[in-house]
CSV table of C-alpha atoms in Angstrom, one decimal:
chain,number,residue,atom,x,y,z
A,1,MET,CA,104.0,87.4,103.3
A,2,THR,CA,104.9,83.8,102.6
A,3,ASP,CA,102.8,81.1,104.3
A,4,PRO,CA,105.1,79.4,106.8
A,5,ASN,CA,103.2,76.1,106.5
A,6,SER,CA,103.8,76.0,102.7
A,7,ILE,CA,106.9,73.9,101.9
A,8,THR,CA,108.5,71.9,99.1
A,9,ALA,CA,109.2,68.2,99.5
A,10,HIS,CA,112.3,67.0,97.5
A,11,PHE,CA,112.5,63.3,96.6
A,12,ASP,CA,115.7,62.9,94.7
A,13,GLU,CA,114.9,64.7,91.4
A,14,VAL,CA,111.2,65.2,92.1
A,15,SER,CA,110.0,68.3,93.9
A,16,ILE,CA,106.4,68.6,95.0
A,17,PRO,CA,104.4,71.2,96.9
A,18,ALA,CA,103.4,70.4,100.5
A,19,THR,CA,101.8,71.9,103.6
A,20,ILE,CA,102.6,71.3,107.2
A,21,THR,CA,99.3,70.4,108.8
A,22,ALA,CA,100.4,69.6,112.4
A,23,LEU,CA,103.4,69.4,114.7
A,24,GLU,CA,103.1,66.4,117.0
A,25,GLY,CA,104.9,67.6,120.2
A,26,GLY,CA,108.3,66.3,121.1
A,27,GLY,CA,110.3,63.7,119.1
A,28,GLY,CA,110.4,65.5,115.8
A,29,TYR,CA,107.1,64.2,114.4
A,30,MET,CA,104.9,66.1,112.0
A,31,ARG,CA,102.0,65.7,109.6
A,32,VAL,CA,102.5,67.0,106.1
A,33,THR,CA,100.1,66.9,103.2
A,34,LEU,CA,101.9,66.2,99.9
A,35,ASN,CA,100.3,67.3,96.6
A,36,TRP,CA,101.9,65.5,93.6
A,37,GLN,CA,99.1,66.1,91.1
A,38,ASN,CA,101.4,67.4,88.4
A,39,THR,CA,103.9,64.5,88.5
A,40,ALA,CA,103.9,60.8,87.9
A,41,PHE,CA,105.3,60.3,91.4
A,42,SER,CA,103.6,58.6,94.3
A,43,PRO,CA,105.2,58.9,97.7
A,44,ALA,CA,105.0,55.9,100.1
A,45,PRO,CA,105.9,55.1,103.7
A,46,GLY,CA,109.6,54.3,104.2
A,47,MET,CA,110.7,57.0,101.7
A,48,GLU,CA,113.1,59.7,102.7
A,49,SER,CA,112.7,63.3,101.6
A,50,GLU,CA,114.1,66.7,102.2
A,51,LEU,CA,111.6,69.4,103.2
A,52,GLU,CA,112.4,73.0,102.1
A,53,MET,CA,110.8,75.5,104.4
A,54,HIS,CA,109.5,78.9,103.3
A,55,ASP,CA,112.7,80.6,104.4
A,56,GLY,CA,115.0,78.2,102.5
A,57,GLY,CA,115.9,76.0,105.4
A,58,ARG,CA,116.0,72.3,104.7
A,59,PHE,CA,115.4,69.2,106.9
A,60,ARG,CA,115.7,65.5,106.2
A,61,VAL,CA,112.6,63.4,107.0
A,62,THR,CA,111.3,59.9,106.6
A,63,LEU,CA,107.7,59.1,105.8
A,64,LEU,CA,106.4,56.9,108.5
A,65,GLU,CA,102.8,56.3,107.6
A,66,GLN,CA,100.0,57.6,105.3
A,67,ILE,CA,97.3,59.2,107.5
A,68,THR,CA,94.7,60.2,104.9
A,69,ASP,CA,94.1,59.4,101.2
A,70,THR,CA,92.5,62.3,99.3
A,71,GLY,CA,92.8,60.6,96.0
A,72,LYS,CA,95.6,59.7,93.6
A,73,THR,CA,97.2,63.1,93.8
A,74,SER,CA,97.6,64.0,97.4
A,75,ALA,CA,97.7,62.5,100.9
A,76,GLU,CA,98.7,63.4,104.5
A,77,PHE,CA,101.7,61.6,105.9
A,78,ARG,CA,103.2,61.4,109.4
A,79,MET,CA,106.9,62.2,109.1
A,80,LYS,CA,109.9,61.9,111.5
A,81,LEU,CA,112.6,64.6,111.4
A,82,LEU,CA,116.1,63.0,110.8
A,83,GLY,CA,118.3,66.2,110.8
A,84,ARG,CA,119.4,69.1,108.8
A,85,GLY,CA,119.3,69.0,105.0
A,86,ARG,CA,122.0,69.7,102.4
A,87,GLY,CA,120.6,73.1,101.4
């Protein structure tokens, strides 16, 4: 069975693995750990992304703030749901 917390974050042409770490109640806020270790990409607050869920559903989000910094290859971000994605 696929882990429902394992997702893929799409930033234009860059796709990176991610994990939902917490849903923050109402308002469409969540915490997501992004792991970009195999790319030369570095996400930052203010960027928009499309999250692809384990079942193929997609949702547009914006990165609000970086919560943790686990090095140069991953970090946890607070995100805000914007709506349905293209996929």
